[in-house]
Short mmCIF file of C-alpha atoms in Angstrom, two decimals:
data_model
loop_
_atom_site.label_atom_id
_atom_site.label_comp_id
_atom_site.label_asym_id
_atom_site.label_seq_id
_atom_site.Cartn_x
_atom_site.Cartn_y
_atom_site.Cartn_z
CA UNK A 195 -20.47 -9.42 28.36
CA UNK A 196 -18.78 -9.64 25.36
CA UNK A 197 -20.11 -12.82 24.62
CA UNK A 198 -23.66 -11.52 24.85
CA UNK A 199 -22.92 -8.82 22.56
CA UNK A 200 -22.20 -11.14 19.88
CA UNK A 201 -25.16 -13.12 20.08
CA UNK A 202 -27.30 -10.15 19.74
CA UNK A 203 -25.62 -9.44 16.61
CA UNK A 204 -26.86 -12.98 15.40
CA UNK A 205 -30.42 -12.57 16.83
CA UNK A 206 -30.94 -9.96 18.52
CA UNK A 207 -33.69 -7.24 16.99
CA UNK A 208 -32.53 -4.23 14.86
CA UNK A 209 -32.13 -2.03 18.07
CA UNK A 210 -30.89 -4.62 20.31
CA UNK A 211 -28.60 -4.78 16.96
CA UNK A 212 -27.38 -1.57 17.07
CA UNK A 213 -26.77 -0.65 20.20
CA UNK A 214 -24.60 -4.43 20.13
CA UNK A 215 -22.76 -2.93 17.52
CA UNK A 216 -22.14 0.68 19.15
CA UNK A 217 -20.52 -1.85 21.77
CA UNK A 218 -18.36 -4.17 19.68
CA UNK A 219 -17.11 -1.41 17.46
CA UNK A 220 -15.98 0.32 21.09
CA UNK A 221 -14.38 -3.10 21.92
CA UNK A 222 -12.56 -3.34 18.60
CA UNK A 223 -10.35 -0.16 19.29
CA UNK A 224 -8.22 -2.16 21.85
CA UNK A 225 -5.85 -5.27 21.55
CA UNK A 226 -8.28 -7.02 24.55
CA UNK A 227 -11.43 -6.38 22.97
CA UNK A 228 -10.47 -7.63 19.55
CA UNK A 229 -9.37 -11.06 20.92
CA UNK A 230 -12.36 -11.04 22.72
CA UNK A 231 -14.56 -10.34 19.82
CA UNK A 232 -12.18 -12.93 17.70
CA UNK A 233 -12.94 -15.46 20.04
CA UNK A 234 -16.55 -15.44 20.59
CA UNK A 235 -16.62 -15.83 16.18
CA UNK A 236 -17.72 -11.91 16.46
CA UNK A 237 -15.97 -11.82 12.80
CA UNK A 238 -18.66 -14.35 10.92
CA UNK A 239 -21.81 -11.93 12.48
CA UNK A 240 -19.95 -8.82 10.88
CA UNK A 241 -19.52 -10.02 7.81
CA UNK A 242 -23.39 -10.35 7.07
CA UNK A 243 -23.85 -6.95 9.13
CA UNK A 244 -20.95 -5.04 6.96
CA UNK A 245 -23.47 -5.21 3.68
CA UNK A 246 -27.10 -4.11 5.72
CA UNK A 247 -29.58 -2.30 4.08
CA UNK A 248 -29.82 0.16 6.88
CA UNK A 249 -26.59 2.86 6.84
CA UNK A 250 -25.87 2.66 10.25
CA UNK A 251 -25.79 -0.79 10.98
CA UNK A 252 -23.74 -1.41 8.17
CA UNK A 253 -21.57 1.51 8.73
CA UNK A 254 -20.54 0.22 12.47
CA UNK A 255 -20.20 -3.24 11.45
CA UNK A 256 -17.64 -2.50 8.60
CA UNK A 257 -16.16 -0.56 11.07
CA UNK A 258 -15.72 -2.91 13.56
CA UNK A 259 -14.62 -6.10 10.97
CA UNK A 260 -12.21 -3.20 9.85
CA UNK A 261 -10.05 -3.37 12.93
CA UNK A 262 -10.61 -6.80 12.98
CA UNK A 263 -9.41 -7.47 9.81
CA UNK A 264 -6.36 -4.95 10.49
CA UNK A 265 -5.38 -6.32 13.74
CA UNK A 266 -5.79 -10.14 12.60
CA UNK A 267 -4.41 -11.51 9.27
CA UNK A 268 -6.47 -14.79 9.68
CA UNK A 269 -9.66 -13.16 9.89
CA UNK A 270 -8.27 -10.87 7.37
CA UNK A 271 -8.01 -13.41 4.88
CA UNK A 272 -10.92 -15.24 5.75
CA UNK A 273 -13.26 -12.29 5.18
CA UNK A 274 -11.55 -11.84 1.72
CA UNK A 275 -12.12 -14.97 0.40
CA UNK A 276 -13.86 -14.99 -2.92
CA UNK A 277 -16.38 -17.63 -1.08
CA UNK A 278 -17.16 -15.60 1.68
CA UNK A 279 -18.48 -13.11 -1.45
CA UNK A 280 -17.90 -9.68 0.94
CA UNK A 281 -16.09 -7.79 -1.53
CA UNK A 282 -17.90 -8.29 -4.17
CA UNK A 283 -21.09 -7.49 -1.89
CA UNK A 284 -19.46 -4.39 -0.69
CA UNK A 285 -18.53 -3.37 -4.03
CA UNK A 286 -22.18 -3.82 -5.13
CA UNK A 287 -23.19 -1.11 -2.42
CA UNK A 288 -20.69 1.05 -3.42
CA UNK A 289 -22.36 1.40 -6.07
CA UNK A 290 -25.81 1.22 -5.06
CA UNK A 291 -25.44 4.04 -2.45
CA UNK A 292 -25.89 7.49 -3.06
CA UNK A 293 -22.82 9.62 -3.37
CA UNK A 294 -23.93 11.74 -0.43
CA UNK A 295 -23.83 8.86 1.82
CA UNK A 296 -21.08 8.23 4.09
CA UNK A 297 -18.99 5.03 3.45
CA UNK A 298 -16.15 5.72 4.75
CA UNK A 299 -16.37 2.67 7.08
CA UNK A 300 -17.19 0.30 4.28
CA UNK A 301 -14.20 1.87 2.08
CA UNK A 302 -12.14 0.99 5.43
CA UNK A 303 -12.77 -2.51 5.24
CA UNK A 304 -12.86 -2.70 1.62
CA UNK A 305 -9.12 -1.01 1.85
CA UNK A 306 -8.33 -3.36 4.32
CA UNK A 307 -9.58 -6.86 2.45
CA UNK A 308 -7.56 -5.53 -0.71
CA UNK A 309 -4.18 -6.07 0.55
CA UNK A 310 -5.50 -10.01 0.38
CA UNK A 311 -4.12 -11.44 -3.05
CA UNK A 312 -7.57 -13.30 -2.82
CA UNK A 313 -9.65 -10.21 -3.03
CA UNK A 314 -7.84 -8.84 -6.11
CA UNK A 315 -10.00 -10.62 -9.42
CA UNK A 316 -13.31 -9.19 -7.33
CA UNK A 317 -11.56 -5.60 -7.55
CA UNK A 318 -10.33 -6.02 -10.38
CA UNK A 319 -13.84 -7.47 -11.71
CA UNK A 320 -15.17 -3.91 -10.65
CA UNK A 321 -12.36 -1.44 -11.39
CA UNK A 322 -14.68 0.77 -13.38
CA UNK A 323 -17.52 1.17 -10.01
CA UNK A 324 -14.89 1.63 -8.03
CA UNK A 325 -13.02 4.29 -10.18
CA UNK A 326 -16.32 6.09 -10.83
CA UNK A 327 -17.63 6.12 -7.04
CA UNK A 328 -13.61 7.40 -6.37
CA UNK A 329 -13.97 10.18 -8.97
CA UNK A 330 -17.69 11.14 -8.09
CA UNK A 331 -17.08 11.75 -4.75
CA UNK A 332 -15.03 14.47 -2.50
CA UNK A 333 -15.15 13.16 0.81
CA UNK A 334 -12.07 12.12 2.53
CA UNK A 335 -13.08 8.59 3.47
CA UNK A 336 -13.87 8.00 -0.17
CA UNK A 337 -10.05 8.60 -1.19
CA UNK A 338 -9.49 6.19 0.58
CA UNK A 339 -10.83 4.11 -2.43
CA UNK A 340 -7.51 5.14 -3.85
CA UNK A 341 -5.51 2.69 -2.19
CA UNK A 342 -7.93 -0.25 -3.00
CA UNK A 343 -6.91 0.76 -6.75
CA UNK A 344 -3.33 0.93 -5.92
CA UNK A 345 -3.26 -2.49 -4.71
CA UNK A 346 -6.12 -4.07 -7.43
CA UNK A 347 -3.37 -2.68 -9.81
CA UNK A 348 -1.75 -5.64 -9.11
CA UNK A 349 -4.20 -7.81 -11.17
CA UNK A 350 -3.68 -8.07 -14.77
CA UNK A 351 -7.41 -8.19 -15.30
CA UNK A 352 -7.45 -4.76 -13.30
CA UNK A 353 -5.61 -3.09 -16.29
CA UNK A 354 -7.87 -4.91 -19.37
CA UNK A 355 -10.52 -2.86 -17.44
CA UNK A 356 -8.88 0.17 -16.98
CA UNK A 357 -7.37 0.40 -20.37
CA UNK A 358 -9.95 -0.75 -22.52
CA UNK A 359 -11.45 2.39 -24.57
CA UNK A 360 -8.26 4.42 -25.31
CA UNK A 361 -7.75 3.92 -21.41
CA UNK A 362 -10.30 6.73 -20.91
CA UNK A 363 -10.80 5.36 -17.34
CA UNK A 364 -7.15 5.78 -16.26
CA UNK A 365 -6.71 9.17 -18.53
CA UNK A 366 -9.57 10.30 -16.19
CA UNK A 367 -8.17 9.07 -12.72
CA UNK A 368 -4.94 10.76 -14.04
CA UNK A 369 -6.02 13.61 -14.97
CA UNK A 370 -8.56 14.25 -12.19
CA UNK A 371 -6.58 13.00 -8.82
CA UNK A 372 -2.72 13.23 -9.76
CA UNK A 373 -3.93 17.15 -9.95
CA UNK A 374 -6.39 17.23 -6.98
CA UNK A 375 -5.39 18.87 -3.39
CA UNK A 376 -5.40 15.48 -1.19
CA UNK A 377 -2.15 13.66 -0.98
CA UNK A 378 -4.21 10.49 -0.76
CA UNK A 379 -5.83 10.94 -3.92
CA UNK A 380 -2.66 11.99 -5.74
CA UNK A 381 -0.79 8.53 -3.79
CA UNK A 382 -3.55 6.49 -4.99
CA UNK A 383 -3.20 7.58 -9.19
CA UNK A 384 0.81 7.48 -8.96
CA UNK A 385 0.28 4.26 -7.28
CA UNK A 386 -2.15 2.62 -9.57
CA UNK A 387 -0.07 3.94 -12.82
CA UNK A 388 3.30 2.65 -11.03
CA UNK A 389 1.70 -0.87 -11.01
CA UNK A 390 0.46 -1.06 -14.32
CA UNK A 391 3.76 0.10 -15.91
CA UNK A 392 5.24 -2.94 -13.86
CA UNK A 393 2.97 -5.67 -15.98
CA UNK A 394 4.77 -5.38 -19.21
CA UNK A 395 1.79 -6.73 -20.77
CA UNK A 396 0.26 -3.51 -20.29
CA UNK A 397 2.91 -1.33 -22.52
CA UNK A 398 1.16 -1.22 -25.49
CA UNK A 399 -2.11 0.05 -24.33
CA UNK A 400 0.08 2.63 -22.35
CA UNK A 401 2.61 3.63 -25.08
CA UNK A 402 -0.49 3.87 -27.58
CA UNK A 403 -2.12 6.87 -25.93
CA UNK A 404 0.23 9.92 -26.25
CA UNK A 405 -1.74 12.10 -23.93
CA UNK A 406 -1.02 9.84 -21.02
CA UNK A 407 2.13 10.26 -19.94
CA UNK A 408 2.70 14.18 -20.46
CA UNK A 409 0.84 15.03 -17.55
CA UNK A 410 2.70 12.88 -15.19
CA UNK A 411 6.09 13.84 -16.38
CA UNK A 412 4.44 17.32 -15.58
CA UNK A 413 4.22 16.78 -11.72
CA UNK A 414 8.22 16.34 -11.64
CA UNK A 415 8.93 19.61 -13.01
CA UNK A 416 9.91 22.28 -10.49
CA UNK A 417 9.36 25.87 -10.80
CA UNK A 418 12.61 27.40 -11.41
CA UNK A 419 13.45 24.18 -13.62
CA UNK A 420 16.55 25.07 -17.03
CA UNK A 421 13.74 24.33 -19.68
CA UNK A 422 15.13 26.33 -22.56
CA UNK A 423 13.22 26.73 -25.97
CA UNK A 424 15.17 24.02 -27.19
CA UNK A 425 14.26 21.53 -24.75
CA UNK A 426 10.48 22.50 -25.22
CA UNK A 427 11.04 22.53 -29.30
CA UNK A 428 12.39 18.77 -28.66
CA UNK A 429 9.18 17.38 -27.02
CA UNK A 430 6.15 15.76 -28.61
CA UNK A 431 3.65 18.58 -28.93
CA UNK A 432 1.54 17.06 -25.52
CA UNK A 433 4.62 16.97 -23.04
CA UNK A 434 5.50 20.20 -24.60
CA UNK A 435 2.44 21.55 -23.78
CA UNK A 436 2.33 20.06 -20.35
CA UNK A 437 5.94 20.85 -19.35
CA UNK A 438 5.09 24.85 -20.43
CA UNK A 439 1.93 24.84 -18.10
CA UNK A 440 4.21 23.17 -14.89
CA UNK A 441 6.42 26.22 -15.72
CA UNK A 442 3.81 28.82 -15.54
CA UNK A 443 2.39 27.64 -12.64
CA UNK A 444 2.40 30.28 -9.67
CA UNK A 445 2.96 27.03 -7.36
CA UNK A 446 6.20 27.09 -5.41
CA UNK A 447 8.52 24.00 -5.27
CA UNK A 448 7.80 21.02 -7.74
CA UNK A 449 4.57 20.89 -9.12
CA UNK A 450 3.85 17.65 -7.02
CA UNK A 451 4.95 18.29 -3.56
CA UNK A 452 5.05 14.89 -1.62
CA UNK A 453 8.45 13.00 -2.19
CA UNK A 454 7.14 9.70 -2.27
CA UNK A 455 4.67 10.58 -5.10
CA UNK A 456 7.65 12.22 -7.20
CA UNK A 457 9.36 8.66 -6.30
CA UNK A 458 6.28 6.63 -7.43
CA UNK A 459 6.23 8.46 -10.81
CA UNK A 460 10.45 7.95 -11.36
CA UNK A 461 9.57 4.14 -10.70
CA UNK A 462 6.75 4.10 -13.46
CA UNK A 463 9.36 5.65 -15.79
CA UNK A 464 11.95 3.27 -15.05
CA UNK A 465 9.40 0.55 -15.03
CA UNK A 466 8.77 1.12 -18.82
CA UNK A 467 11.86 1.03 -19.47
CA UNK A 468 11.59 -2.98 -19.22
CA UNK A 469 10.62 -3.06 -23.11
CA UNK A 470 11.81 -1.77 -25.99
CA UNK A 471 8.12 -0.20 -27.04
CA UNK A 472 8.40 1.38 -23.45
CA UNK A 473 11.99 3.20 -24.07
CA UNK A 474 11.16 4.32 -27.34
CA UNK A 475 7.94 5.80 -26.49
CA UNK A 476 9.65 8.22 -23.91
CA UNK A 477 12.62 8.92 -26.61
CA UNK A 478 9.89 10.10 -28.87
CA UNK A 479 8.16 12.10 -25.60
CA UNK A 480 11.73 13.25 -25.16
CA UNK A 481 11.80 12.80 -21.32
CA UNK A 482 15.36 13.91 -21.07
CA UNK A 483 14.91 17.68 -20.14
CA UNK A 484 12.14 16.10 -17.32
CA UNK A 485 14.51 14.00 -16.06
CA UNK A 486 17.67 16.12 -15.86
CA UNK A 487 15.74 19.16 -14.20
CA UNK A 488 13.74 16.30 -11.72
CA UNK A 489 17.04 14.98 -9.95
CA UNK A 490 18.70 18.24 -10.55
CA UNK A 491 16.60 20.18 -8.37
CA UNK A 492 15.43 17.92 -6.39
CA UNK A 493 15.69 19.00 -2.58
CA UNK A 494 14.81 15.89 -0.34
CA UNK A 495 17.45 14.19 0.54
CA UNK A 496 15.76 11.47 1.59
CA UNK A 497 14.68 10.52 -1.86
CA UNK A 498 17.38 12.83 -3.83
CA UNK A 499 19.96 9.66 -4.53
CA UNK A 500 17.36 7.64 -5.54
CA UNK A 501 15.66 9.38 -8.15
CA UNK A 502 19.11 10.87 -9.49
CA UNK A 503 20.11 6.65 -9.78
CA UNK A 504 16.90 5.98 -11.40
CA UNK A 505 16.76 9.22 -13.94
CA UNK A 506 20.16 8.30 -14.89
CA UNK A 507 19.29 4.60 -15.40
CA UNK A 508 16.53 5.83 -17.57
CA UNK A 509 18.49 8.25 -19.69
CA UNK A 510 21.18 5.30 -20.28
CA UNK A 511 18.40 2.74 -21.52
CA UNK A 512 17.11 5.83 -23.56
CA UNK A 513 20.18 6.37 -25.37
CA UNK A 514 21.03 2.56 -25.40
CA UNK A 515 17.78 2.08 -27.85
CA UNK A 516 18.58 5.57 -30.27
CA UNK A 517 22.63 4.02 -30.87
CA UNK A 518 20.44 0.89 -31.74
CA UNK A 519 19.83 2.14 -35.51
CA UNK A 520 23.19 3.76 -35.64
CA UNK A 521 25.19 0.78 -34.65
CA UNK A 522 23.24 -1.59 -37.05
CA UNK A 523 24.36 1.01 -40.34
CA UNK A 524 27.57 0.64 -38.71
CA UNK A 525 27.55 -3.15 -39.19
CA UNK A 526 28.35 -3.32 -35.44
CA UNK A 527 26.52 -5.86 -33.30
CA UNK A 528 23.39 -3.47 -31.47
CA UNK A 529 23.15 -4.42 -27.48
CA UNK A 530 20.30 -6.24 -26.50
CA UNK A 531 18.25 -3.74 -24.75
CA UNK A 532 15.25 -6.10 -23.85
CA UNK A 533 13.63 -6.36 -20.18
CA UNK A 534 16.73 -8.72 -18.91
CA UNK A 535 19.11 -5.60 -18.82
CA UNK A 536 16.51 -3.11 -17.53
CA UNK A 537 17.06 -1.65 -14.11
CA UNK A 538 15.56 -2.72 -11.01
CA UNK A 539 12.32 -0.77 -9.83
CA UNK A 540 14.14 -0.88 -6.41
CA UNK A 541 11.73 0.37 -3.67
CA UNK A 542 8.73 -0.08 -5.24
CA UNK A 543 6.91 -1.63 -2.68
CA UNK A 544 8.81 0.66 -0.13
CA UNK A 545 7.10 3.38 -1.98
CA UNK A 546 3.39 1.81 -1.84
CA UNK A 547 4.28 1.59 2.12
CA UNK A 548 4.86 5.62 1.91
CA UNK A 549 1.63 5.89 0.16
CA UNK A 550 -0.31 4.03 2.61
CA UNK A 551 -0.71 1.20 5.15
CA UNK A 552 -2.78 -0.57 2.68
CA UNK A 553 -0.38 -0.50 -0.76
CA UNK A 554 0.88 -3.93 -0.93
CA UNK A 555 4.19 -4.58 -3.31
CA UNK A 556 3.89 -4.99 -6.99
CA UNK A 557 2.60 -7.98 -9.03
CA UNK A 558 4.71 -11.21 -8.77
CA UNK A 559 4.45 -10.90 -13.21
CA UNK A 560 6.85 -8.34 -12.71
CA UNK A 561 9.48 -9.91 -10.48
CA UNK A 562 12.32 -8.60 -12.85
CA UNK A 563 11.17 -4.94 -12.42
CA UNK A 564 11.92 -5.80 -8.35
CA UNK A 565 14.98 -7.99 -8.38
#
């Protein structure tokens, strides 16, 4: 049966085609029917199928190579491949399509074909569609979208395109989904800034744009945080201005409510830290009122140790770089503060797991940042 299925989907007419796929998407919910479609070479049918003209064909076919592609790292792989040209092609009609048309199928398989390493210069080739169709749209299978950025992150070509311009694209993202009411959304901007903080490469662009950072410090700040007038006096006039709106906000709890987000943004801190540009860029910021407040008050214990470790590792590599001046008037040696000494980024990838199946662990570049 099975069998007969699949060679509709190579020859079959466009009704006999759809009501094959109604069938094989059916079949792909169960371990039995995806080794059934897997062995009949289902896979190679719905790969041409996933990009189709027509909505619903190509809606139940990415659906279907979807739980293929999750159940099967082979065929996972193999649909990937820059040869087999699907991502690319399914980028392309992400941005072809209208943003009232549903996709969530295609973002699916598109999430699913991103955890590949192979699929990440065709993301990262397209970083600016996908950002765009992510930020253009409010349907829930769209965020989705948001872990295919956390996990193109990875690329270094990924940040020259998100960057580039004053980094208006990721000031946007920012701006736009750290803020926005779905948890997925928010995962998927903590996510994607977490990564790029890990390339070191990408510290200057990030350290260049002082309106940047302020509003992620921002999401750590709980509502009955010790901010005095002092602190706030302290602060660069943008974190300043961010850190007084997290105050006033009628929100209860910490202005970002999910744990592993407040985790994510901790680790791009820390990650920063891995260059001297990176530690005296949040000196200037001064971070330190952000920090002490963030672990302070912080009321998961599940995350609570952690984020008091890393806030304190921060604050010492901090301090480390402003006795750098004084120790050199001194005539004392100044300790080497460069990206050997920095902390580890320790959970990183265990984070990108809270944020989704689909998050896969930060770029080999930035091994120290894991080890």
């Amino acid at each position: 049966h099975v069998r007969e299925l699949v060679e509709f989907l190579s020859s079959g007419g466009q009704t006999q085609v759809k009501l094959a796929l109604e069938h094989t998407a059916a079949f792909s919910g169960s371990e039995e029917g995806v080794a059934a479609l897997l062995e009949t070479g289902a896979a190679a049918h719905l790969h041409r199928l996933s990009v189709h003209p027509i909505q619903g064909i190509r809606s139940d076919a990415a659906a279907t190579l979807a739980n293929l592609c999750a159940a099967n790292e082979p065929t996972c792989k193999t649909a990937a491949d820059p040869e087999a040209g699907l991502v690319e092609q399914l980028c392309e009609c992400l941005g072809r399509v209208g943003r009232d048309v549903d996709v969530t199928s295609e973002v699916a398989l598109l999430a699913n074909l991103s955890t590949q390493p192979v699929a990440l210069p065709a993301l990262a080739a397209n970083a600016e569609l996908l950002t765009r169709r992510l930020l253009e749209s409010s349907d829930e299978g769209t965020a989705t979208l948001a872990h295919v950025l956390v996990n193109a992150a990875q690329s270094p070509d990924f940040s020259t395109h998100m960057l580039r311009n004053d980094g208006r694209l990721l000031s946007e993202l920012i701006t736009s989904q750290l803020a926005h009411a779905d948890g997925v959304r928010r995962q998927g901007a903590a996510g994607v800034f977490r990564n790029l903080c890990l390339g070191e490469y990408n510290h200057i662009p990030i350290c260049r744009h002082e309106n940047l950072l302020p509003p992620i410090c921002a999401r750590l700040i709980p509502c009955n945080a010790d901010i005095d007038a002092e602190d706030l006096a302290k602060m660069a006039a943008p974190l300043r201005a961010a850190v007084t709106a997290s105050l006033a906000s009628p929100l209860p709890g910490t202005l970002e409510p999910e744990p592993s987000i407040r985790l994510m943004i901790t680790e791009a801190l820390l990650a920063l830290t891995l260059t001297r540009l990176g530690r005296e860029h949040l000196r200037k910021l001064h971070v330190y009122p952000v920090l002490r407040e963030s672990h302070k008050r912080e009321e998961d214990e599940g995350i609570g140790e952690t984020i008091q470790a890393q806030n304190e590792e921060i604050v010492s590599l901090i301090e480390g770089e402003e006795e750098r001046p004084r120790r050199a008037a001194e005539g004392a040696p100044a300790a080497e503060a460069g990206s050997e000494g920095a902390p580890a980024a320790a959970g990183s990838a265990e984070a990108g797991g809270e944020a989704g199946s689909v998050v896969a662990p930060a770029e080999a570049s930035s091994e120290e940042a894991r080890q």
